[in-house]
Amino acid sequence: TLFSNKDGYKYWFPEGEYHINIIHQQPCGECALYICPMGDPAPCIDSISVDEVESAIVSVLQAKQIKAE
């Protein structure tokens, strides 16, 4: 799951064995603004790289495969 700082990640974390939550804290975190004054895309989301997401996906898929064997 990708979270921005404003998404209430403290309350909405998906729980379970096959979840990885990716959050990059920013100084403006938990602003609760609908439109980010820091830019579009917001730095809290834009700082999450494709490689980081891919690595998280691979790790979950590998964990599921190991458990299934």
PDB file of N, CA and C in Angstrom:
ATOM      1  N   THR A   1       0.849  -1.170   0.000  1.00  0.00           N
ATOM      2  CA  THR A   1       0.000   0.000   0.000  1.00  0.00           C
ATOM      3  C   THR A   1       0.886   1.220   0.000  1.00  0.00           C
ATOM      4  N   LEU A   2       0.574   2.182  -0.833  1.00  0.00           N
ATOM      5  CA  LEU A   2       1.292   3.455  -0.850  1.00  0.00           C
ATOM      6  C   LEU A   2       0.476   4.476  -0.078  1.00  0.00           C
ATOM      7  N   PHE A   3       1.123   5.180   0.808  1.00  0.00           N
ATOM      8  CA  PHE A   3       0.436   6.183   1.607  1.00  0.00           C
ATOM      9  C   PHE A   3       1.132   7.522   1.475  1.00  0.00           C
ATOM     10  N   SER A   4       0.353   8.574   1.372  1.00  0.00           N
ATOM     11  CA  SER A   4       0.905   9.913   1.547  1.00  0.00           C
ATOM     12  C   SER A   4       0.831  10.238   3.028  1.00  0.00           C
ATOM     13  N   ASN A   5       1.457  11.331   3.423  1.00  0.00           N
ATOM     14  CA  ASN A   5       1.427  11.702   4.839  1.00  0.00           C
ATOM     15  C   ASN A   5       0.021  12.041   5.305  1.00  0.00           C
ATOM     16  N   LYS A   6      -0.848  12.494   4.423  1.00  0.00           N
ATOM     17  CA  LYS A   6      -2.178  12.941   4.835  1.00  0.00           C
ATOM     18  C   LYS A   6      -3.213  11.819   4.896  1.00  0.00           C
ATOM     19  N   ASP A   7      -2.836  10.624   4.504  1.00  0.00           N
ATOM     20  CA  ASP A   7      -3.804   9.540   4.367  1.00  0.00           C
ATOM     21  C   ASP A   7      -4.235   8.860   5.651  1.00  0.00           C
ATOM     22  N   GLY A   8      -3.773   9.322   6.781  1.00  0.00           N
ATOM     23  CA  GLY A   8      -4.177   8.653   8.013  1.00  0.00           C
ATOM     24  C   GLY A   8      -3.615   7.252   8.116  1.00  0.00           C
ATOM     25  N   TYR A   9      -2.400   7.089   7.610  1.00  0.00           N
ATOM     26  CA  TYR A   9      -1.787   5.768   7.568  1.00  0.00           C
ATOM     27  C   TYR A   9      -1.743   5.107   8.943  1.00  0.00           C
ATOM     28  N   LYS A  10      -1.723   5.886  10.007  1.00  0.00           N
ATOM     29  CA  LYS A  10      -1.687   5.306  11.346  1.00  0.00           C
ATOM     30  C   LYS A  10      -2.969   4.534  11.644  1.00  0.00           C
ATOM     31  N   TYR A  11      -4.037   4.907  10.966  1.00  0.00           N
ATOM     32  CA  TYR A  11      -5.343   4.308  11.230  1.00  0.00           C
ATOM     33  C   TYR A  11      -5.783   3.327  10.149  1.00  0.00           C
ATOM     34  N   TRP A  12      -5.194   3.426   8.961  1.00  0.00           N
ATOM     35  CA  TRP A  12      -5.698   2.662   7.819  1.00  0.00           C
ATOM     36  C   TRP A  12      -4.716   1.628   7.293  1.00  0.00           C
ATOM     37  N   PHE A  13      -3.709   1.278   8.068  1.00  0.00           N
ATOM     38  CA  PHE A  13      -2.767   0.255   7.622  1.00  0.00           C
ATOM     39  C   PHE A  13      -3.504  -1.039   7.322  1.00  0.00           C
ATOM     40  N   PRO A  14      -3.364  -1.566   6.122  1.00  0.00           N
ATOM     41  CA  PRO A  14      -3.881  -2.923   5.909  1.00  0.00           C
ATOM     42  C   PRO A  14      -3.042  -3.870   6.756  1.00  0.00           C
ATOM     43  N   GLU A  15      -3.680  -4.779   7.384  1.00  0.00           N
ATOM     44  CA  GLU A  15      -2.960  -5.729   8.214  1.00  0.00           C
ATOM     45  C   GLU A  15      -2.983  -7.094   7.560  1.00  0.00           C
ATOM     46  N   GLY A  16      -1.985  -7.870   7.851  1.00  0.00           N
ATOM     47  CA  GLY A  16      -1.942  -9.220   7.329  1.00  0.00           C
ATOM     48  C   GLY A  16      -0.559  -9.583   6.868  1.00  0.00           C
ATOM     49  N   GLU A  17      -0.430 -10.832   6.608  1.00  0.00           N
ATOM     50  CA  GLU A  17       0.864 -11.399   6.274  1.00  0.00           C
ATOM     51  C   GLU A  17       1.446 -10.856   4.969  1.00  0.00           C
ATOM     52  N   TYR A  18       0.607 -10.543   4.022  1.00  0.00           N
ATOM     53  CA  TYR A  18       1.096 -10.173   2.696  1.00  0.00           C
ATOM     54  C   TYR A  18       0.912  -8.691   2.378  1.00  0.00           C
ATOM     55  N   HIS A  19       1.063  -7.860   3.370  1.00  0.00           N
ATOM     56  CA  HIS A  19       0.963  -6.422   3.144  1.00  0.00           C
ATOM     57  C   HIS A  19       2.288  -5.745   3.459  1.00  0.00           C
ATOM     58  N   ILE A  20       2.675  -4.851   2.593  1.00  0.00           N
ATOM     59  CA  ILE A  20       3.813  -3.973   2.841  1.00  0.00           C
ATOM     60  C   ILE A  20       3.305  -2.556   2.638  1.00  0.00           C
ATOM     61  N   ASN A  21       3.491  -1.734   3.636  1.00  0.00           N
ATOM     62  CA  ASN A  21       3.063  -0.338   3.560  1.00  0.00           C
ATOM     63  C   ASN A  21       4.281   0.524   3.309  1.00  0.00           C
ATOM     64  N   ILE A  22       4.220   1.337   2.269  1.00  0.00           N
ATOM     65  CA  ILE A  22       5.331   2.213   1.917  1.00  0.00           C
ATOM     66  C   ILE A  22       4.923   3.649   2.213  1.00  0.00           C
ATOM     67  N   ILE A  23       5.680   4.264   3.097  1.00  0.00           N
ATOM     68  CA  ILE A  23       5.408   5.639   3.507  1.00  0.00           C
ATOM     69  C   ILE A  23       6.737   6.371   3.575  1.00  0.00           C
ATOM     70  N   HIS A  24       6.812   7.550   2.988  1.00  0.00           N
ATOM     71  CA  HIS A  24       7.973   8.410   3.139  1.00  0.00           C
ATOM     72  C   HIS A  24       7.528   9.664   3.877  1.00  0.00           C
ATOM     73  N   GLN A  25       7.939   9.754   5.116  1.00  0.00           N
ATOM     74  CA  GLN A  25       7.564  10.916   5.920  1.00  0.00           C
ATOM     75  C   GLN A  25       8.190  12.187   5.340  1.00  0.00           C
ATOM     76  N   GLN A  26       7.449  13.256   5.390  1.00  0.00           N
ATOM     77  CA  GLN A  26       7.912  14.561   4.932  1.00  0.00           C
ATOM     78  C   GLN A  26       7.694  15.560   6.067  1.00  0.00           C
ATOM     79  N   PRO A  27       8.441  16.663   6.064  1.00  0.00           N
ATOM     80  CA  PRO A  27       8.277  17.661   7.123  1.00  0.00           C
ATOM     81  C   PRO A  27       6.851  18.217   7.212  1.00  0.00           C
ATOM     82  N   CYS A  28       6.155  18.212   6.104  1.00  0.00           N
ATOM     83  CA  CYS A  28       4.796  18.757   6.077  1.00  0.00           C
ATOM     84  C   CYS A  28       3.755  17.683   6.393  1.00  0.00           C
ATOM     85  N   GLY A  29       4.187  16.549   6.879  1.00  0.00           N
ATOM     86  CA  GLY A  29       3.334  15.393   7.073  1.00  0.00           C
ATOM     87  C   GLY A  29       2.078  15.641   7.875  1.00  0.00           C
ATOM     88  N   GLU A  30       1.072  14.856   7.534  1.00  0.00           N
ATOM     89  CA  GLU A  30      -0.235  14.879   8.176  1.00  0.00           C
ATOM     90  C   GLU A  30      -0.913  16.245   8.082  1.00  0.00           C
ATOM     91  N   CYS A  31      -0.723  16.892   6.946  1.00  0.00           N
ATOM     92  CA  CYS A  31      -1.307  18.220   6.739  1.00  0.00           C
ATOM     93  C   CYS A  31      -2.828  18.150   6.562  1.00  0.00           C
ATOM     94  N   ALA A  32      -3.332  17.043   6.037  1.00  0.00           N
ATOM     95  CA  ALA A  32      -4.760  16.834   5.796  1.00  0.00           C
ATOM     96  C   ALA A  32      -5.329  17.744   4.717  1.00  0.00           C
ATOM     97  N   LEU A  33      -4.457  18.348   3.927  1.00  0.00           N
ATOM     98  CA  LEU A  33      -4.938  19.196   2.836  1.00  0.00           C
ATOM     99  C   LEU A  33      -5.307  18.338   1.636  1.00  0.00           C
ATOM    100  N   TYR A  34      -6.349  18.719   0.941  1.00  0.00           N
ATOM    101  CA  TYR A  34      -6.780  17.983  -0.242  1.00  0.00           C
ATOM    102  C   TYR A  34      -5.806  18.206  -1.400  1.00  0.00           C
ATOM    103  N   ILE A  35      -5.313  19.438  -1.557  1.00  0.00           N
ATOM    104  CA  ILE A  35      -4.337  19.776  -2.602  1.00  0.00           C
ATOM    105  C   ILE A  35      -3.027  20.146  -1.914  1.00  0.00           C
ATOM    106  N   CYS A  36      -1.951  19.507  -2.303  1.00  0.00           N
ATOM    107  CA  CYS A  36      -0.655  19.724  -1.672  1.00  0.00           C
ATOM    108  C   CYS A  36      -0.034  21.035  -2.143  1.00  0.00           C
ATOM    109  N   PRO A  37       0.292  21.941  -1.226  1.00  0.00           N
ATOM    110  CA  PRO A  37       0.945  23.193  -1.603  1.00  0.00           C
ATOM    111  C   PRO A  37       2.416  22.993  -1.959  1.00  0.00           C
ATOM    112  N   MET A  38       2.960  21.790  -1.691  1.00  0.00           N
ATOM    113  CA  MET A  38       4.369  21.502  -1.971  1.00  0.00           C
ATOM    114  C   MET A  38       4.586  21.057  -3.417  1.00  0.00           C
ATOM    115  N   GLY A  39       3.527  20.847  -4.166  1.00  0.00           N
ATOM    116  CA  GLY A  39       3.671  20.448  -5.562  1.00  0.00           C
ATOM    117  C   GLY A  39       2.750  19.315  -5.937  1.00  0.00           C
ATOM    118  N   ASP A  40       2.717  19.056  -7.233  1.00  0.00           N
ATOM    119  CA  ASP A  40       1.909  17.976  -7.766  1.00  0.00           C
ATOM    120  C   ASP A  40       2.769  17.187  -8.740  1.00  0.00           C
ATOM    121  N   PRO A  41       3.121  15.967  -8.428  1.00  0.00           N
ATOM    122  CA  PRO A  41       2.640  15.168  -7.316  1.00  0.00           C
ATOM    123  C   PRO A  41       3.267  15.599  -5.991  1.00  0.00           C
ATOM    124  N   ALA A  42       2.573  15.298  -4.924  1.00  0.00           N
ATOM    125  CA  ALA A  42       3.049  15.640  -3.581  1.00  0.00           C
ATOM    126  C   ALA A  42       4.353  14.899  -3.286  1.00  0.00           C
ATOM    127  N   PRO A  43       5.292  15.551  -2.601  1.00  0.00           N
ATOM    128  CA  PRO A  43       6.581  14.910  -2.308  1.00  0.00           C
ATOM    129  C   PRO A  43       6.457  13.602  -1.530  1.00  0.00           C
ATOM    130  N   CYS A  44       5.439  13.464  -0.705  1.00  0.00           N
ATOM    131  CA  CYS A  44       5.289  12.237   0.082  1.00  0.00           C
ATOM    132  C   CYS A  44       4.971  11.034  -0.804  1.00  0.00           C
ATOM    133  N   ILE A  45       4.360  11.274  -1.943  1.00  0.00           N
ATOM    134  CA  ILE A  45       4.083  10.193  -2.890  1.00  0.00           C
ATOM    135  C   ILE A  45       5.184  10.118  -3.943  1.00  0.00           C
ATOM    136  N   ASP A  46       5.615  11.263  -4.428  1.00  0.00           N
ATOM    137  CA  ASP A  46       6.618  11.301  -5.490  1.00  0.00           C
ATOM    138  C   ASP A  46       7.961  10.735  -5.045  1.00  0.00           C
ATOM    139  N   SER A  47       8.221  10.724  -3.744  1.00  0.00           N
ATOM    140  CA  SER A  47       9.500  10.209  -3.246  1.00  0.00           C
ATOM    141  C   SER A  47       9.550   8.681  -3.229  1.00  0.00           C
ATOM    142  N   ILE A  48       8.422   8.032  -3.436  1.00  0.00           N
ATOM    143  CA  ILE A  48       8.386   6.565  -3.491  1.00  0.00           C
ATOM    144  C   ILE A  48       8.740   6.142  -4.910  1.00  0.00           C
ATOM    145  N   SER A  49       9.832   5.418  -5.025  1.00  0.00           N
ATOM    146  CA  SER A  49      10.328   5.060  -6.360  1.00  0.00           C
ATOM    147  C   SER A  49       9.644   3.802  -6.905  1.00  0.00           C
ATOM    148  N   VAL A  50       9.686   3.689  -8.209  1.00  0.00           N
ATOM    149  CA  VAL A  50       9.166   2.489  -8.881  1.00  0.00           C
ATOM    150  C   VAL A  50       9.945   1.269  -8.404  1.00  0.00           C
ATOM    151  N   ASP A  51      11.257   1.417  -8.257  1.00  0.00           N
ATOM    152  CA  ASP A  51      12.083   0.296  -7.795  1.00  0.00           C
ATOM    153  C   ASP A  51      11.680  -0.162  -6.396  1.00  0.00           C
ATOM    154  N   GLU A  52      11.343   0.795  -5.532  1.00  0.00           N
ATOM    155  CA  GLU A  52      10.922   0.451  -4.178  1.00  0.00           C
ATOM    156  C   GLU A  52       9.605  -0.333  -4.190  1.00  0.00           C
ATOM    157  N   VAL A  53       8.681   0.097  -5.036  1.00  0.00           N
ATOM    158  CA  VAL A  53       7.397  -0.598  -5.153  1.00  0.00           C
ATOM    159  C   VAL A  53       7.602  -1.984  -5.755  1.00  0.00           C
ATOM    160  N   GLU A  54       8.417  -2.064  -6.791  1.00  0.00           N
ATOM    161  CA  GLU A  54       8.691  -3.359  -7.415  1.00  0.00           C
ATOM    162  C   GLU A  54       9.322  -4.329  -6.409  1.00  0.00           C
ATOM    163  N   SER A  55      10.271  -3.845  -5.627  1.00  0.00           N
ATOM    164  CA  SER A  55      10.918  -4.680  -4.627  1.00  0.00           C
ATOM    165  C   SER A  55       9.914  -5.194  -3.593  1.00  0.00           C
ATOM    166  N   ALA A  56       8.992  -4.342  -3.171  1.00  0.00           N
ATOM    167  CA  ALA A  56       7.966  -4.751  -2.211  1.00  0.00           C
ATOM    168  C   ALA A  56       7.055  -5.821  -2.817  1.00  0.00           C
ATOM    169  N   ILE A  57       6.670  -5.634  -4.065  1.00  0.00           N
ATOM    170  CA  ILE A  57       5.800  -6.609  -4.742  1.00  0.00           C
ATOM    171  C   ILE A  57       6.502  -7.960  -4.859  1.00  0.00           C
ATOM    172  N   VAL A  58       7.761  -7.937  -5.283  1.00  0.00           N
ATOM    173  CA  VAL A  58       8.522  -9.178  -5.429  1.00  0.00           C
ATOM    174  C   VAL A  58       8.636  -9.889  -4.088  1.00  0.00           C
ATOM    175  N   SER A  59       8.892  -9.133  -3.030  1.00  0.00           N
ATOM    176  CA  SER A  59       9.036  -9.754  -1.719  1.00  0.00           C
ATOM    177  C   SER A  59       7.740 -10.415  -1.248  1.00  0.00           C
ATOM    178  N   VAL A  60       6.595  -9.799  -1.513  1.00  0.00           N
ATOM    179  CA  VAL A  60       5.310 -10.398  -1.139  1.00  0.00           C
ATOM    180  C   VAL A  60       5.049 -11.644  -1.974  1.00  0.00           C
ATOM    181  N   LEU A  61       5.303 -11.562  -3.267  1.00  0.00           N
ATOM    182  CA  LEU A  61       5.074 -12.725  -4.129  1.00  0.00           C
ATOM    183  C   LEU A  61       5.981 -13.889  -3.741  1.00  0.00           C
ATOM    184  N   GLN A  62       7.234 -13.590  -3.406  1.00  0.00           N
ATOM    185  CA  GLN A  62       8.143 -14.652  -2.981  1.00  0.00           C
ATOM    186  C   GLN A  62       7.676 -15.271  -1.666  1.00  0.00           C
ATOM    187  N   ALA A  63       7.213 -14.463  -0.741  1.00  0.00           N
ATOM    188  CA  ALA A  63       6.717 -14.983   0.545  1.00  0.00           C
ATOM    189  C   ALA A  63       5.514 -15.896   0.330  1.00  0.00           C
ATOM    190  N   LYS A  64       4.614 -15.483  -0.567  1.00  0.00           N
ATOM    191  CA  LYS A  64       3.433 -16.321  -0.858  1.00  0.00           C
ATOM    192  C   LYS A  64       3.850 -17.632  -1.505  1.00  0.00           C
ATOM    193  N   GLN A  65       4.817 -17.575  -2.399  1.00  0.00           N
ATOM    194  CA  GLN A  65       5.263 -18.774  -3.102  1.00  0.00           C
ATOM    195  C   GLN A  65       5.932 -19.747  -2.120  1.00  0.00           C
ATOM    196  N   ILE A  66       6.748 -19.230  -1.227  1.00  0.00           N
ATOM    197  CA  ILE A  66       7.427 -20.083  -0.241  1.00  0.00           C
ATOM    198  C   ILE A  66       6.403 -20.756   0.668  1.00  0.00           C
ATOM    199  N   LYS A  67       5.395 -20.016   1.089  1.00  0.00           N
ATOM    200  CA  LYS A  67       4.376 -20.580   1.977  1.00  0.00           C
ATOM    201  C   LYS A  67       3.555 -21.648   1.254  1.00  0.00           C
ATOM    202  N   ALA A  68       3.321 -21.451  -0.047  1.00  0.00           N
ATOM    203  CA  ALA A  68       2.496 -22.399  -0.805  1.00  0.00           C
ATOM    204  C   ALA A  68       3.220 -23.716  -1.046  1.00  0.00           C
ATOM    205  N   GLU A  69       4.531 -23.702  -0.987  1.00  0.00           N
ATOM    206  CA  GLU A  69       5.289 -24.939  -1.276  1.00  0.00           C
ATOM    207  C   GLU A  69       5.289 -25.906  -0.149  1.00  0.00           C
TER     208      GLU A  69
END
